[in-house]
mmCIF file of C-alpha atoms in Angstrom:
data_model
loop_
_atom_site.group_PDB
_atom_site.id
_atom_site.type_symbol
_atom_site.label_atom_id
_atom_site.label_comp_id
_atom_site.label_asym_id
_atom_site.label_seq_id
_atom_site.Cartn_x
_atom_site.Cartn_y
_atom_site.Cartn_z
ATOM 1 C CA MET A 20 3.823 -20.617 10.950
ATOM 2 C CA LYS A 21 7.370 -20.134 9.708
ATOM 3 C CA LEU A 22 8.678 -16.640 10.273
ATOM 4 C CA TYR A 23 11.673 -17.106 8.024
ATOM 5 C CA GLY A 24 10.050 -18.455 4.851
ATOM 6 C CA PRO A 25 9.532 -16.479 1.677
ATOM 7 C CA GLY A 26 7.832 -13.134 2.127
ATOM 8 C CA LEU A 27 5.842 -10.701 0.043
ATOM 9 C CA VAL A 28 6.764 -7.036 0.380
ATOM 10 C CA VAL A 29 4.240 -4.531 -0.979
ATOM 11 C CA VAL A 30 5.269 -0.878 -1.307
ATOM 12 C CA ALA A 31 2.566 1.632 -2.196
ATOM 13 C CA ASP A 32 1.185 5.114 -2.135
ATOM 14 C CA GLY A 33 -2.391 6.008 -3.026
ATOM 15 C CA ALA A 34 -1.934 5.469 -6.766
ATOM 16 C CA HIS A 35 1.126 3.257 -7.369
ATOM 17 C CA ALA A 36 2.312 -0.067 -6.011
ATOM 18 C CA ARG A 37 5.297 -2.343 -6.312
ATOM 19 C CA ALA A 38 5.687 -5.891 -5.076
ATOM 20 C CA PHE A 39 8.834 -7.760 -4.126
ATOM 21 C CA GLU A 40 9.578 -11.309 -3.184
ATOM 22 C CA GLU A 41 11.929 -11.834 -0.275
ATOM 23 C CA ARG A 42 12.896 -15.505 -0.632
ATOM 24 C CA VAL A 43 14.857 -15.502 2.630
ATOM 25 C CA ARG A 44 14.156 -13.107 5.476
ATOM 26 C CA GLY A 45 16.785 -10.373 5.218
ATOM 27 C CA GLY A 46 17.832 -11.544 1.748
ATOM 28 C CA PRO A 47 17.662 -9.736 -1.577
ATOM 29 C CA LEU A 48 14.378 -8.375 -2.893
ATOM 30 C CA VAL A 49 13.237 -9.569 -6.314
ATOM 31 C CA GLU A 50 10.683 -7.292 -7.972
ATOM 32 C CA ILE A 51 7.467 -9.071 -8.991
ATOM 33 C CA THR A 52 5.274 -6.017 -9.581
ATOM 34 C CA ALA A 53 3.953 -7.466 -12.849
ATOM 35 C CA GLN A 54 2.197 -10.161 -10.809
ATOM 36 C CA LEU A 55 -0.035 -7.495 -9.244
ATOM 37 C CA GLY A 56 -1.648 -6.925 -12.631
ATOM 38 C CA GLU A 57 -3.432 -3.723 -13.599
ATOM 39 C CA LEU A 58 -4.504 -1.827 -10.484
ATOM 40 C CA GLY A 59 -5.678 1.417 -12.091
ATOM 41 C CA SER A 60 -9.338 2.310 -12.208
ATOM 42 C CA LYS A 61 -11.166 1.852 -15.469
ATOM 43 C CA GLY A 62 -13.269 4.957 -14.938
ATOM 44 C CA ALA A 63 -12.588 8.575 -15.747
ATOM 45 C CA LYS A 64 -9.787 10.404 -14.005
ATOM 46 C CA HIS A 65 -10.906 12.481 -11.062
ATOM 47 C CA SER A 66 -9.705 15.848 -9.925
ATOM 48 C CA SER A 67 -8.949 16.639 -6.317
ATOM 49 C CA HIS A 68 -11.571 19.388 -6.328
ATOM 50 C CA THR A 69 -14.265 18.725 -3.713
ATOM 51 C CA GLY A 70 -16.757 21.159 -5.173
ATOM 52 C CA ARG A 71 -18.372 24.194 -3.659
ATOM 53 C CA VAL A 72 -21.884 25.563 -3.608
ATOM 54 C CA HIS A 73 -22.299 29.328 -3.690
ATOM 55 C CA ASP A 74 -25.344 31.099 -2.336
ATOM 56 C CA ARG A 75 -27.320 32.899 -4.970
ATOM 57 C CA PHE A 76 -27.520 35.977 -2.756
ATOM 58 C CA GLY A 77 -24.654 37.143 -0.591
ATOM 59 C CA SER A 78 -21.120 35.911 -0.346
ATOM 60 C CA ALA A 79 -21.567 32.617 1.546
ATOM 61 C CA SER A 80 -19.995 29.443 0.202
ATOM 62 C CA HIS A 81 -20.397 25.856 1.355
ATOM 63 C CA THR A 82 -18.499 22.718 0.520
ATOM 64 C CA THR A 83 -20.527 19.775 -0.715
ATOM 65 C CA GLY A 84 -19.098 17.522 2.003
ATOM 66 C CA GLY A 85 -17.822 13.997 1.787
ATOM 67 C CA ASP A 86 -14.473 12.774 0.595
ATOM 68 C CA SER A 87 -12.879 14.230 -2.490
ATOM 69 C CA PRO A 88 -12.802 12.141 -5.657
ATOM 70 C CA ARG A 89 -9.037 11.755 -5.194
ATOM 71 C CA VAL A 90 -9.480 10.260 -1.715
ATOM 72 C CA LYS A 91 -12.181 7.901 -3.014
ATOM 73 C CA ALA A 92 -9.915 6.831 -5.890
ATOM 74 C CA GLU A 93 -7.054 6.149 -3.453
ATOM 75 C CA GLU A 94 -9.334 4.054 -1.238
ATOM 76 C CA ALA A 95 -10.522 2.042 -4.250
ATOM 77 C CA PHE A 96 -6.908 1.541 -5.377
ATOM 78 C CA SER A 97 -5.981 0.278 -1.901
ATOM 79 C CA ARG A 98 -8.914 -2.170 -1.916
ATOM 80 C CA ARG A 99 -7.803 -3.572 -5.294
ATOM 81 C CA LEU A 100 -4.208 -3.800 -4.061
ATOM 82 C CA ALA A 101 -5.303 -5.617 -0.888
ATOM 83 C CA VAL A 102 -7.222 -8.215 -2.926
ATOM 84 C CA ARG A 103 -4.253 -8.768 -5.250
ATOM 85 C CA SER A 104 -1.858 -9.021 -2.295
ATOM 86 C CA VAL A 105 -3.998 -11.708 -0.664
ATOM 87 C CA ASP A 106 -4.156 -13.568 -3.979
ATOM 88 C CA LEU A 107 -0.360 -13.380 -4.319
ATOM 89 C CA MET A 108 0.060 -14.607 -0.744
ATOM 90 C CA ALA A 109 -2.001 -17.684 -1.578
ATOM 91 C CA THR A 110 -0.564 -18.480 -5.004
ATOM 92 C CA GLY A 111 3.034 -17.703 -4.087
ATOM 93 C CA SER A 112 2.987 -19.656 -0.811
ATOM 94 C CA TYR A 113 4.423 -16.676 1.044
ATOM 95 C CA GLU A 114 4.808 -16.979 4.792
ATOM 96 C CA ASN A 115 4.505 -13.287 5.631
ATOM 97 C CA LEU A 116 3.401 -9.942 4.262
ATOM 98 C CA VAL A 117 5.173 -6.633 4.753
ATOM 99 C CA LEU A 118 3.369 -3.403 3.855
ATOM 100 C CA ILE A 119 5.320 -0.198 3.351
ATOM 101 C CA ALA A 120 2.982 2.581 2.331
ATOM 102 C CA ALA A 121 2.312 6.277 2.673
ATOM 103 C CA PRO A 122 0.344 6.838 5.903
ATOM 104 C CA ARG A 123 -3.124 7.261 4.342
ATOM 105 C CA ALA A 124 -2.538 4.374 1.925
ATOM 106 C CA LEU A 125 -1.321 2.141 4.767
ATOM 107 C CA GLY A 126 -4.509 2.857 6.723
ATOM 108 C CA ASP A 127 -6.622 2.096 3.653
ATOM 109 C CA LEU A 128 -4.712 -1.155 3.036
ATOM 110 C CA ARG A 129 -5.093 -2.276 6.646
ATOM 111 C CA ALA A 130 -8.822 -1.518 6.516
ATOM 112 C CA ALA A 131 -9.196 -3.440 3.246
ATOM 113 C CA LEU A 132 -7.272 -6.436 4.613
ATOM 114 C CA GLY A 133 -9.482 -6.573 7.699
ATOM 115 C CA PRO A 134 -8.546 -7.091 11.340
ATOM 116 C CA GLY A 135 -6.693 -10.367 10.813
ATOM 117 C CA GLY A 136 -4.866 -9.334 7.669
ATOM 118 C CA PRO A 137 -4.206 -12.138 5.226
ATOM 119 C CA GLY A 138 -3.741 -14.635 8.077
ATOM 120 C CA ARG A 139 0.039 -14.436 8.100
ATOM 121 C CA THR A 140 2.657 -12.307 9.836
ATOM 122 C CA LEU A 141 1.996 -8.673 8.955
ATOM 123 C CA GLU A 142 4.688 -6.048 9.387
ATOM 124 C CA SER A 143 4.183 -2.495 8.261
ATOM 125 C CA GLU A 144 5.781 0.917 8.024
ATOM 126 C CA ALA A 145 4.014 4.193 7.317
ATOM 127 C CA ALA A 146 6.425 5.735 4.809
ATOM 128 C CA ASP A 147 6.260 6.682 1.146
ATOM 129 C CA ARG A 148 8.983 4.492 -0.367
ATOM 130 C CA VAL A 149 7.312 3.528 -3.648
ATOM 131 C CA LYS A 150 10.142 5.042 -5.722
ATOM 132 C CA GLU A 151 13.013 3.582 -3.698
ATOM 133 C CA ARG A 152 15.323 0.949 -5.128
ATOM 134 C CA PRO A 153 15.519 -2.583 -3.662
ATOM 135 C CA PRO A 154 18.739 -2.001 -1.635
ATOM 136 C CA ALA A 155 17.148 0.983 0.150
ATOM 137 C CA LEU A 156 13.955 -1.013 0.746
ATOM 138 C CA ARG A 157 15.984 -3.903 2.134
ATOM 139 C CA GLU A 158 17.670 -1.521 4.575
ATOM 140 C CA ALA A 159 14.260 -0.122 5.593
ATOM 141 C CA LEU A 160 13.072 -3.690 6.245
ATOM 142 C CA ARG A 161 16.129 -4.371 8.384
ATOM 143 C CA ARG A 162 15.422 -1.263 10.485
ATOM 144 C CA LEU A 163 11.715 -2.147 10.745
ATOM 145 C CA ARG A 164 12.503 -5.638 11.983
ATOM 146 C CA SER A 165 15.127 -4.451 14.464
ATOM 147 C CA LYS A 166 12.579 -2.429 16.416
ATOM 148 C CA PRO A 167 11.981 -3.808 19.939
ATOM 149 C CA ASP A 168 8.378 -4.904 19.244
ATOM 150 C CA HIS A 169 9.530 -7.367 16.538
#
């Protein structure tokens, strides 16, 4: 496995994603977000309200339990993003994958990718950088890679 070949950098939160190609490790990032395709759900928009059940008599109130619709939508988004990322890894002949995502989204992406990831080098950072410009992302990658465990 070549550690210095072209890489795919995916930056996400629970509802938005951007993809970049890093042709040379440490080189410029070229945005290829359009290659991810449509990642939004086709269903109705969900609120973040979890719902409550009120007792008919008295003042007690109980939540309905389970994850909120927003959390479920974020998990589904991360699953779709993971599938598209693996597809891009295969079709683009990328040597490594870097995930930069908000903490919950990063956990969802890792879970969707499975224990071995896409079978290539996987670096990650738990940070919400989806709105950052390529130079700032490149600097974040440099810092990530300079950590002692890399």
